[in-house]
XYZ file of N, CA and C in Angstrom:
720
model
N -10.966 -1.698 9.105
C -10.990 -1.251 7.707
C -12.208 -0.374 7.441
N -13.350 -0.667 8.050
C -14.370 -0.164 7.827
C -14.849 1.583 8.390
N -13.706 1.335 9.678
C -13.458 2.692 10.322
C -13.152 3.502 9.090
N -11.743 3.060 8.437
C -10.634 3.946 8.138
C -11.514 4.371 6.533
N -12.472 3.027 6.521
C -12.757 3.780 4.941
C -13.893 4.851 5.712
N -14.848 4.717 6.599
C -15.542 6.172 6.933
C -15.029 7.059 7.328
N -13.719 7.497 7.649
C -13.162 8.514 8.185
C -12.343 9.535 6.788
N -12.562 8.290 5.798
C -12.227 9.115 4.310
C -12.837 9.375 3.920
N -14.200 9.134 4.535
C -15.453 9.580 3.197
C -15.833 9.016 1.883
N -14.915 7.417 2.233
C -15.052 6.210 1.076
C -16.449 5.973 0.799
N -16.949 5.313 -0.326
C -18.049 5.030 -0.761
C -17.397 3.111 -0.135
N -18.408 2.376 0.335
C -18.203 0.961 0.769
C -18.958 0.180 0.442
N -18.815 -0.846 0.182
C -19.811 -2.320 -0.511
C -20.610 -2.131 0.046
N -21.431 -3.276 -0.802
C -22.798 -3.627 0.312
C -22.080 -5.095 0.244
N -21.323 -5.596 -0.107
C -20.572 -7.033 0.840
C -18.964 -7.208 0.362
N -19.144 -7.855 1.377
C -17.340 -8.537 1.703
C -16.913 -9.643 1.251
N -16.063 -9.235 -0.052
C -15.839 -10.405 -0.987
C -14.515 -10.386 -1.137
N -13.909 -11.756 -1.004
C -12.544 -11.849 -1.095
C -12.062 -12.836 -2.313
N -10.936 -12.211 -3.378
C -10.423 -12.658 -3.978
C -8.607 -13.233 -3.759
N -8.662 -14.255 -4.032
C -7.180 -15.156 -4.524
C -6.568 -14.261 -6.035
N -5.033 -13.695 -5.142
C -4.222 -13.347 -6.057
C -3.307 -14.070 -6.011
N -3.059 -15.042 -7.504
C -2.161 -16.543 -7.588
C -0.969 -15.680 -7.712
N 0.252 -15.922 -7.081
C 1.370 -16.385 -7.719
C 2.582 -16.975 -6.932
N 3.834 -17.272 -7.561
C 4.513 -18.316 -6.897
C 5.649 -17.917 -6.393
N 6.043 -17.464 -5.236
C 6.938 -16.604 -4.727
C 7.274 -17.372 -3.258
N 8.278 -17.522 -2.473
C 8.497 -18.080 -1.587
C 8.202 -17.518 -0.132
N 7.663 -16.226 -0.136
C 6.574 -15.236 0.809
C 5.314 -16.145 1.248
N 4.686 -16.731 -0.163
C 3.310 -17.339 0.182
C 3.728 -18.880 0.060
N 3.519 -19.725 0.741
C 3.663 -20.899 0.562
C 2.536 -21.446 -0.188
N 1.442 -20.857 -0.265
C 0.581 -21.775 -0.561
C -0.147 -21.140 -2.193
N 0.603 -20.213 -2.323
C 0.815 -19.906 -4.129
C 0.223 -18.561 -4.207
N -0.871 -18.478 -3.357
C -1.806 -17.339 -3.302
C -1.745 -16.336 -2.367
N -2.436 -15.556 -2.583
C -2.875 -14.674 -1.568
C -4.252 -13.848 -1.402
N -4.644 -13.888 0.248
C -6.236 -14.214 0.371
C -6.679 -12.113 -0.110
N -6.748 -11.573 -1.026
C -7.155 -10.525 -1.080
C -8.174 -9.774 -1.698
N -8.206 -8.524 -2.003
C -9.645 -8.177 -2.794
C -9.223 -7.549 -4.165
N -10.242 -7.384 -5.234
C -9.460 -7.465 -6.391
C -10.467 -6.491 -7.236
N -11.763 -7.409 -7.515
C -12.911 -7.203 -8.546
C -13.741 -6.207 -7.211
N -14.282 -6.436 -6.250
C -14.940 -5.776 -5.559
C -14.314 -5.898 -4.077
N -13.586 -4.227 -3.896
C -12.677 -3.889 -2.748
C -13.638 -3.465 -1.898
N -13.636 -3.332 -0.349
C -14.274 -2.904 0.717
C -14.937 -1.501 0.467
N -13.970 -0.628 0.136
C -14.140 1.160 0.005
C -13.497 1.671 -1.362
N -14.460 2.600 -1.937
C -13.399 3.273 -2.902
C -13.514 4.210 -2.906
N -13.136 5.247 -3.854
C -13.051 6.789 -4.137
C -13.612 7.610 -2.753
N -12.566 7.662 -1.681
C -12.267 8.108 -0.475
C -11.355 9.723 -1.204
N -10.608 9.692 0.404
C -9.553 11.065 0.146
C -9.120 11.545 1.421
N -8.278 11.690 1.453
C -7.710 12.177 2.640
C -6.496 13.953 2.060
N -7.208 14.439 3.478
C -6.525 16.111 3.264
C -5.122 16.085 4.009
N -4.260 17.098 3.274
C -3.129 17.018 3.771
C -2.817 17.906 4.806
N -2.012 18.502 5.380
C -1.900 19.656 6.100
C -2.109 21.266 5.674
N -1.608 21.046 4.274
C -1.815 22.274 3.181
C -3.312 22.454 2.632
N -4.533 21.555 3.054
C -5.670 22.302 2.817
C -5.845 21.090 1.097
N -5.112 20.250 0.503
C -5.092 19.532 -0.982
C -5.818 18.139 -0.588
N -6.318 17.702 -0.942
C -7.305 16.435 -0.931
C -6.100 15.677 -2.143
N -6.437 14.360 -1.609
C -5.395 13.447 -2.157
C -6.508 11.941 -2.256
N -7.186 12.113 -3.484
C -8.038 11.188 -3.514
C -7.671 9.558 -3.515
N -8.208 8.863 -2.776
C -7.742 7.105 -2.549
C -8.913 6.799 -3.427
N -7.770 5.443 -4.414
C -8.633 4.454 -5.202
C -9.252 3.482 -4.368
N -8.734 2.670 -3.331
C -9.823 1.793 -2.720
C -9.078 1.262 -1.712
N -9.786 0.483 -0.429
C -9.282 0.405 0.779
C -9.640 -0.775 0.553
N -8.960 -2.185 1.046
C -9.330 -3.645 1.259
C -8.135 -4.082 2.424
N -9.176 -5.482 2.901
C -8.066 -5.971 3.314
C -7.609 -6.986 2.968
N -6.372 -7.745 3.482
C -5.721 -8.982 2.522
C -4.773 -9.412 3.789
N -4.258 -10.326 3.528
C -3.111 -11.253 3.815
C -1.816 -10.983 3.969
N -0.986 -10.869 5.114
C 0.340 -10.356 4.599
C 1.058 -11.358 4.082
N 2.299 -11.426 3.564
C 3.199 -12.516 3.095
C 4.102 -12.572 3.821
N 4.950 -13.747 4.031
C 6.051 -14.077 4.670
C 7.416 -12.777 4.527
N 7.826 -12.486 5.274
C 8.786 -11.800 5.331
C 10.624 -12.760 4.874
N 10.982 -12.029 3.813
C 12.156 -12.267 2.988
C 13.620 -11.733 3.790
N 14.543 -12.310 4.360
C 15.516 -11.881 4.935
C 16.694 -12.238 4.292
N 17.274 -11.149 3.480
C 18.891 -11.377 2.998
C 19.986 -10.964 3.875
N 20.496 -11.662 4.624
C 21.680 -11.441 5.854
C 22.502 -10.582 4.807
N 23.089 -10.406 4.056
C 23.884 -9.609 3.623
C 23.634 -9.203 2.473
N 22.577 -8.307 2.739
C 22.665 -7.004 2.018
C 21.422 -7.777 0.677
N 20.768 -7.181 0.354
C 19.748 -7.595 -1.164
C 20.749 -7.889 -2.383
N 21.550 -6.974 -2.783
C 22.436 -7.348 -3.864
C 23.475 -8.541 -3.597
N 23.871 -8.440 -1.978
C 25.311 -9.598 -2.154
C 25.181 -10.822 -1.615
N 23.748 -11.043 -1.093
C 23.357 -12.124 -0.050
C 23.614 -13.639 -0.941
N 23.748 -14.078 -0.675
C 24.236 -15.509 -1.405
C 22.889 -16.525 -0.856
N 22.194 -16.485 -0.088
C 20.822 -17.444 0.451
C 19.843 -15.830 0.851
N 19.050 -16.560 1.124
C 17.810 -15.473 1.635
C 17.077 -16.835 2.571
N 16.642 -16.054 4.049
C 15.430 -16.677 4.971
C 14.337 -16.437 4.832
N 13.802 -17.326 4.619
C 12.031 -16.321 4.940
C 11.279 -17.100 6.394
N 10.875 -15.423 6.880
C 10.078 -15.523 8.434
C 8.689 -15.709 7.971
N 7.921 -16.860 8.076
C 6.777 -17.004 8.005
C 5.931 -16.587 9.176
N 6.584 -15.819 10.203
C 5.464 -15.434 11.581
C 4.379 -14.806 11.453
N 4.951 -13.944 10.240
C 3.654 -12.897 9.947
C 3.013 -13.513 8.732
N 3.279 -14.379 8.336
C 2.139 -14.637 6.881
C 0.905 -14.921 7.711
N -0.112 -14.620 6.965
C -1.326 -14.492 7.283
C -2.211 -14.242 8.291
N -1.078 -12.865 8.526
C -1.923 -11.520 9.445
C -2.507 -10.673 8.390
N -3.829 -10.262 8.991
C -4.603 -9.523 8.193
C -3.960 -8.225 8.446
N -3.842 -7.124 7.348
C -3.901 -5.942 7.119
C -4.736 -5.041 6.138
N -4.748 -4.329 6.171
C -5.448 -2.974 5.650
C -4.929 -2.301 4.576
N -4.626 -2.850 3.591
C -4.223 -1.748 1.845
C -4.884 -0.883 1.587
N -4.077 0.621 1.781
C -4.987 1.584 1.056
C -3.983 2.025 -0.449
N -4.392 2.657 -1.486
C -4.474 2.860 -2.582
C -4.810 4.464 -2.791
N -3.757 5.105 -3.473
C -4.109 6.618 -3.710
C -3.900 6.898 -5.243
N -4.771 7.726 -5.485
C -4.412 8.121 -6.946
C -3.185 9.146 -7.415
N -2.527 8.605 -8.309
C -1.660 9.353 -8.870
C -1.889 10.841 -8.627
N -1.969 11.570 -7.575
C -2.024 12.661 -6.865
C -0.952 13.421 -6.316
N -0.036 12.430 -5.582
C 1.379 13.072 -4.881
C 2.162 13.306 -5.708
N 2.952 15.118 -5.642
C 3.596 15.192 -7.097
C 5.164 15.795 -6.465
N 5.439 15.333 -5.038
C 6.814 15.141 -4.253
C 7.146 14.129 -3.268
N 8.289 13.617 -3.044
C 8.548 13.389 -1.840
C 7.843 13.859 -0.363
N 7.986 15.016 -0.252
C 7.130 16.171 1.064
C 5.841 15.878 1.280
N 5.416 15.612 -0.232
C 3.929 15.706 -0.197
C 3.561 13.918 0.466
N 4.214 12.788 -0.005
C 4.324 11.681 0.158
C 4.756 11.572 1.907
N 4.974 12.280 2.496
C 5.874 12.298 3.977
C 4.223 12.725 4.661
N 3.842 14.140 4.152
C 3.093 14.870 4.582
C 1.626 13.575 4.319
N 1.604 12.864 3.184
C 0.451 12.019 3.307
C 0.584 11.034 4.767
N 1.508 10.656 4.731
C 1.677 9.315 5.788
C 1.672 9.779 7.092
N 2.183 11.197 7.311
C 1.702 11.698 8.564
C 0.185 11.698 9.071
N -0.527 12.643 7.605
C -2.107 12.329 8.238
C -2.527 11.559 8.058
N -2.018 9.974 7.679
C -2.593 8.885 7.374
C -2.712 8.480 9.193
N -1.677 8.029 9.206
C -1.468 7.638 10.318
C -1.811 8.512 11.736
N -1.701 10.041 11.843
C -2.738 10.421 12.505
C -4.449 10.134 12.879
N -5.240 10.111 11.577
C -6.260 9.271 11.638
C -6.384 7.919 11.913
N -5.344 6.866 11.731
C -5.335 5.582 12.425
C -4.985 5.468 14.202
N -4.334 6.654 14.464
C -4.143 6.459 16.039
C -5.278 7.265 16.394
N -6.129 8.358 16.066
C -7.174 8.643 16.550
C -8.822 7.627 16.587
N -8.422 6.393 15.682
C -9.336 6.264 15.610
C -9.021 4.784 16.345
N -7.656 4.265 16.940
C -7.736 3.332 17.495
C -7.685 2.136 16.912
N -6.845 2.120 15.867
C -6.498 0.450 15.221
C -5.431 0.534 14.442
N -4.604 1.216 15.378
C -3.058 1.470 14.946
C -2.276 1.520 15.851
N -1.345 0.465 16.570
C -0.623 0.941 17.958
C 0.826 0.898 17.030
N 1.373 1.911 17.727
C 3.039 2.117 16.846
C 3.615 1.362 17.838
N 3.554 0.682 18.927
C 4.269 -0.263 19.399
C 4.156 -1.786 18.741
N 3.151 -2.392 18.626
C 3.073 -3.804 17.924
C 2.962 -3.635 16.348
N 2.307 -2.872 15.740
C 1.931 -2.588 14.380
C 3.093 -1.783 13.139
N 2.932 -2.046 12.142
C 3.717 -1.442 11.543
C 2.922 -0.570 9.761
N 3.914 0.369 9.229
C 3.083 1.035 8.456
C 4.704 0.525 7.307
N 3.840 -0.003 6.339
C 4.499 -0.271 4.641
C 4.257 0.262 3.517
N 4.905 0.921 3.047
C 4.797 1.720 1.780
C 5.475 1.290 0.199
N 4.501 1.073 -0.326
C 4.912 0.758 -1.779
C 4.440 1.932 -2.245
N 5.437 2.888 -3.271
C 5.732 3.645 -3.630
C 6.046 3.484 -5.266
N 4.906 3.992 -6.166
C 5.257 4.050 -7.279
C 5.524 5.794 -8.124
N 6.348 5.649 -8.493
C 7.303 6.588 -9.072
C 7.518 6.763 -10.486
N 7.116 7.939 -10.872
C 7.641 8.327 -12.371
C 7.783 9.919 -12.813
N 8.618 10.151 -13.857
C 8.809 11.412 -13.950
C 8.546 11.582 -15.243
N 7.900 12.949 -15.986
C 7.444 13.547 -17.107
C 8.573 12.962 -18.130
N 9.759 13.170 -17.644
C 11.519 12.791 -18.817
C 10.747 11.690 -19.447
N 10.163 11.143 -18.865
C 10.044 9.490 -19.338
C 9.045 9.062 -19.846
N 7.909 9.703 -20.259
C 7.195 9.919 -20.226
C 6.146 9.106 -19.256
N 6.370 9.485 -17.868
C 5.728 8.902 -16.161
C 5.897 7.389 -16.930
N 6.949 6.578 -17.149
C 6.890 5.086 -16.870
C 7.045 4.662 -15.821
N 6.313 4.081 -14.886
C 6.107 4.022 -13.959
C 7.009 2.960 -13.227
N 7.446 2.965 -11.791
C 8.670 1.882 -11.377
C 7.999 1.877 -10.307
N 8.017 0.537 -9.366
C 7.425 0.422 -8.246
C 8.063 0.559 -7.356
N 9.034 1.070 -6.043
C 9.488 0.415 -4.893
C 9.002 0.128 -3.756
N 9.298 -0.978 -3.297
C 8.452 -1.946 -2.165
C 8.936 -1.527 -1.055
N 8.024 -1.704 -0.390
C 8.224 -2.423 1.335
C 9.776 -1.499 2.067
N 9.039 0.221 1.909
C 9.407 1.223 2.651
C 9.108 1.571 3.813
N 9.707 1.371 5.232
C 9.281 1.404 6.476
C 9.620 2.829 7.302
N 8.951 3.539 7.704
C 9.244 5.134 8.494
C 8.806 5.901 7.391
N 8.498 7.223 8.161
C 8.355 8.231 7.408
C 9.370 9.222 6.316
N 10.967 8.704 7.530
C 12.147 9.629 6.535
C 12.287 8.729 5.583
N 12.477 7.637 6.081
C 12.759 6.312 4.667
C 11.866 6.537 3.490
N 10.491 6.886 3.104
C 9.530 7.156 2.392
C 10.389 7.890 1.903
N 10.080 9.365 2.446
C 10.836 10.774 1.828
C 12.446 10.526 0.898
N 13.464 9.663 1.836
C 14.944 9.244 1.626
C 14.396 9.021 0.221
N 13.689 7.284 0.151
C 13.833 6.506 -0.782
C 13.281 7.215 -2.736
N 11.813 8.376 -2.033
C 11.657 8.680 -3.633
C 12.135 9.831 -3.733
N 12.978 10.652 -3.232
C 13.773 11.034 -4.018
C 15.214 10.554 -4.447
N 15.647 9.017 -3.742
C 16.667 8.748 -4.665
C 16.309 8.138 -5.704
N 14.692 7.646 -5.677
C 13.895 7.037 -7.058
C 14.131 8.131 -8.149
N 13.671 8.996 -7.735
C 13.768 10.434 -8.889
C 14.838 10.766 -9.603
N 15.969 10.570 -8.657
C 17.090 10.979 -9.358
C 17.882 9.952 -10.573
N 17.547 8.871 -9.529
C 17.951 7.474 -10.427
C 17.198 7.559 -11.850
N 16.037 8.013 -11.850
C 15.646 7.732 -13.536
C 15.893 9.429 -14.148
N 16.125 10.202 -13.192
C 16.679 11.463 -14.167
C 17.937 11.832 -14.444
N 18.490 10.904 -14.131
C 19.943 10.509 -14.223
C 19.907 9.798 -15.824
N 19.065 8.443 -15.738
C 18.980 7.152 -16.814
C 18.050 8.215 -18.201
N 17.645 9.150 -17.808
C 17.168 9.353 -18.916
C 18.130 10.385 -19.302
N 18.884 11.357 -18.850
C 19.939 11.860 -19.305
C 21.229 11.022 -19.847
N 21.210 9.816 -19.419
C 22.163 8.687 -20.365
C 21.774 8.363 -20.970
N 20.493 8.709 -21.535
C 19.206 7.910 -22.538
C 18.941 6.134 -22.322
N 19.233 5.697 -21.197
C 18.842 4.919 -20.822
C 17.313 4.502 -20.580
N 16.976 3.113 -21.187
C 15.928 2.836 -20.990
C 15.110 2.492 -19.277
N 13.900 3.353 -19.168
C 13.673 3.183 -17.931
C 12.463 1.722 -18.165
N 12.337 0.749 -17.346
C 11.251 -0.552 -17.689
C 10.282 -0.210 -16.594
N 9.581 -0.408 -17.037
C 8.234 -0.759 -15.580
C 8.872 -2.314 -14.572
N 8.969 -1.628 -13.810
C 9.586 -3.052 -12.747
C 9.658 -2.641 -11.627
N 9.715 -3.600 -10.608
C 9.730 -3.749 -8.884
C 10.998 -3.381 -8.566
N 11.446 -2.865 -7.845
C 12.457 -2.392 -7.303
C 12.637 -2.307 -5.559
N 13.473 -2.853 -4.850
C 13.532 -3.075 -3.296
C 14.116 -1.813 -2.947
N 13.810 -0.713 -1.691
C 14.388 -0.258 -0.790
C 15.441 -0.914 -0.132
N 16.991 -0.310 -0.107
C 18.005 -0.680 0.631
C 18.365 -0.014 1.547
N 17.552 0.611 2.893
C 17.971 1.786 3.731
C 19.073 1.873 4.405
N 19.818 0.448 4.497
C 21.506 0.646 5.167
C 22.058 1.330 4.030
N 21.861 1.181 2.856
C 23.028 1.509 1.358
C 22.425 2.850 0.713
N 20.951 3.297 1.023
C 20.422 4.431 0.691
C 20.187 4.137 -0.956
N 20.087 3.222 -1.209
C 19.811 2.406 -3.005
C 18.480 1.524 -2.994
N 18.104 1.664 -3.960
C 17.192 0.454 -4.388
C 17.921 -0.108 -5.713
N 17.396 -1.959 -5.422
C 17.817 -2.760 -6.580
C 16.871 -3.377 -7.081
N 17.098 -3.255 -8.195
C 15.748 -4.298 -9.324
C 15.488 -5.972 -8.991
N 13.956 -5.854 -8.395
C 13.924 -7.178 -8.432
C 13.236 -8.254 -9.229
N 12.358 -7.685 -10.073
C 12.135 -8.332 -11.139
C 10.968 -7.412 -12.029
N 10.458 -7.728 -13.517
C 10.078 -6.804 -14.349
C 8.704 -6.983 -13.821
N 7.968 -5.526 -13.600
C 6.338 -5.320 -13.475
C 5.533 -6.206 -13.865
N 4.944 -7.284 -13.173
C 3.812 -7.482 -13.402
C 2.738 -7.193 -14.078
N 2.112 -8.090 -14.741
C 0.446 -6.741 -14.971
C -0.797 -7.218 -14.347
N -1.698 -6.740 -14.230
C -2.853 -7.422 -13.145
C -3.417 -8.513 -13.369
N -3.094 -8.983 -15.173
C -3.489 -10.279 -16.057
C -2.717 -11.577 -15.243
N -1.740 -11.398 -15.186
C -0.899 -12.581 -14.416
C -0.933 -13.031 -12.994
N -1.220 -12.031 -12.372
C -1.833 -12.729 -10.810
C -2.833 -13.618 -11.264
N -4.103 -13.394 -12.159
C -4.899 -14.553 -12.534
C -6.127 -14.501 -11.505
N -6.223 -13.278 -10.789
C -7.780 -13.136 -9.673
C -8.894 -14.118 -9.881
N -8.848 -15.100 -8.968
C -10.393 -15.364 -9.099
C -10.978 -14.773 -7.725
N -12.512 -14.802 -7.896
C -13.271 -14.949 -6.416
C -12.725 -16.316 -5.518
N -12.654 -15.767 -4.362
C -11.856 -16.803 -3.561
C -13.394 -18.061 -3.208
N -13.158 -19.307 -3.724
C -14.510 -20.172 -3.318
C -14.290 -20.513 -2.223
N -13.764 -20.436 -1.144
C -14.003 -21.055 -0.178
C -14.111 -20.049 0.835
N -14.195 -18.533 0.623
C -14.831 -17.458 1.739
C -16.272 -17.272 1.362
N -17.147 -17.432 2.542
C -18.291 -16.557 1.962
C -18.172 -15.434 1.745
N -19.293 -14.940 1.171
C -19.756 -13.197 1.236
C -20.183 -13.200 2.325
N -19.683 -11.495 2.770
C -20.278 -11.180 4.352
C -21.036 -10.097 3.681
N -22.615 -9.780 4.175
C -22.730 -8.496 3.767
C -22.740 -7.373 5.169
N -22.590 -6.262 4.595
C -22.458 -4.800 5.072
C -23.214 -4.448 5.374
N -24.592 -5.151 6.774
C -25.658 -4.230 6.261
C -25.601 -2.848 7.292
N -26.223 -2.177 6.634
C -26.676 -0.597 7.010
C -26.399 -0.179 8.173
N -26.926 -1.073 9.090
C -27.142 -1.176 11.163
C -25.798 -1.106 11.656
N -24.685 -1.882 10.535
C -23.723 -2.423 11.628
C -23.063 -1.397 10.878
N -22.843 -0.779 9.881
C -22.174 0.470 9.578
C -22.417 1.315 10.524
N -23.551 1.869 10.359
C -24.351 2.627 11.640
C -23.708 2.428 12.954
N -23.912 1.670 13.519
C -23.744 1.176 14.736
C -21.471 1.222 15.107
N -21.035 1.041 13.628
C -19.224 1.166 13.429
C -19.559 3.072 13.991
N -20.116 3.800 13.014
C -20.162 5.070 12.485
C -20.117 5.841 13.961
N -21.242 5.437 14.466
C -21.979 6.033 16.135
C -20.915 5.994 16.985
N -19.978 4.881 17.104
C -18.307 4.563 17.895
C -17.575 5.240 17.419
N -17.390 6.041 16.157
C -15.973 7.233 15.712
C -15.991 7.946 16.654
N -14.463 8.585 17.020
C -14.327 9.538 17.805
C -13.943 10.847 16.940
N -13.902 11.672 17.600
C -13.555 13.247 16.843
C -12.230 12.941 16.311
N -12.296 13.065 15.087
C -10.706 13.286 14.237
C -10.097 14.324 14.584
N -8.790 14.503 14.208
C -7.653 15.136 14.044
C -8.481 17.062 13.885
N -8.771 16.368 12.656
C -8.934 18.098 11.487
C -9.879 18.463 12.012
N -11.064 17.465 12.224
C -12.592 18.456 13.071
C -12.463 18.980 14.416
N -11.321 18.499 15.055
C -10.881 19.160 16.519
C -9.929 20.596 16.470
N -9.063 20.615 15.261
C -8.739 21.732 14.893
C -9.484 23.298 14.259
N -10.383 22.315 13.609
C -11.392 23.319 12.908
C -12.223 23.358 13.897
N -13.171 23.158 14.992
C -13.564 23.489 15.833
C -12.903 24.770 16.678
């Protein structure tokens, strides 16, 4: 994490503080989840696209994954759902961008050089590892009410999924249909997303500081000492 926030040019703590985001979902068994909230690892970073546009990131942390949700048939028609607990509580890496990407292309074109900088820098193998995209979406019609969709896997799937986001609410607002702030699932066999329940707000997770992690601090040396191990990126080998 600490790589990926120096290779953006993130500003980073001076410590490592982890917050509990409560809630009750059958992903987390144990109600919570171990993440960062009040004070994230890195913030106001940025990463450049291929076109020369800086695409500024709100903040880099890491957290907890959740149990993986399996509907054998299909999200809308499944009659039970499994959940794979193998992966709950593998650590990953959340990054966060500001309302910056203003296409699909541009959203494709981010995740390319995202992930370029994670295989150059060596804590990204595309054989064991995987890259997840939550994707929030809104259009001017509406005035940008914002809709979330989750847990988008590949690069065409990204691209596929927001522009059938786009159309779906420029469709609903030409029926004058009300658009809600709400979660919405990727269906990549059906090329649809379905509503899975109404938006959250950051009040209801209920963040506390997690009491039972210490603080780690950041000091200076061992940044230093991360910093001195980068290898030549992508863009400075080109621009060279």
């Amino acid at each position: 994490a600490l790589k990926l926030a120096l290779a953006t040019k993130s500003k980073i703590a001076r410590n490592l503080i982890f917050s509990r985001k409560s809630y009750f979902y059958p992903d987390l068994s144990k109600n919570y989840q171990i993440s960062q909230y009040e004070l994230p690892l890195a913030e106001k970073g940025h990463l450049t696209l291929s076109d020369g546009k800086e695409v500024g990131l709100t903040r880099i942390h890491p957290e907890e994954d959740p149990a993986s949700l399996v509907h054998p048939a299909g999200l809308a028609t499944s009659k039970y759902v499994l959940i794979d607990y193998n992966r709950s509580g593998n650590p990953l890496v959340e990054l966060v961008t500001e309302p910056e990407l203003h296409s699909p292309g541009e959203a494709r074109n981010f995740m390319k050089q995202l992930i370029t900088i994670l295989e150059y820098l060596e804590i990204f193998d595309s054989d064991e590892c995987i890259i997840k995209a939550d994707a929030n979406v809104s259009i001017k019609e509406s005035n940008y009410q914002r809709v979330e969709v989750k847990n988008i896997t590949g690069f065409k799937e990204i691209e596929r999924a927001l522009r059938y986001e786009v159309a779906r609410q420029q469709k609903a607002v030409e029926n004058r249909d009300t658009i809600q702030a709400e979660t919405r699932s990727w269906d990549a066999a059906s090329g649809t997303s379905q509503s899975l329940r109404l938006k959250e707000t950051e009040e209801e997770y209920g963040y506390i500081i997690d009491p039972d992690l210490v603080q780690i601090e950041l000091t200076k040396d061992w940044i230093k000492e991360i910093e001195s191990n980068m290898p030549e990126l992508a863009h400075e080998k080109s621009k060279k």
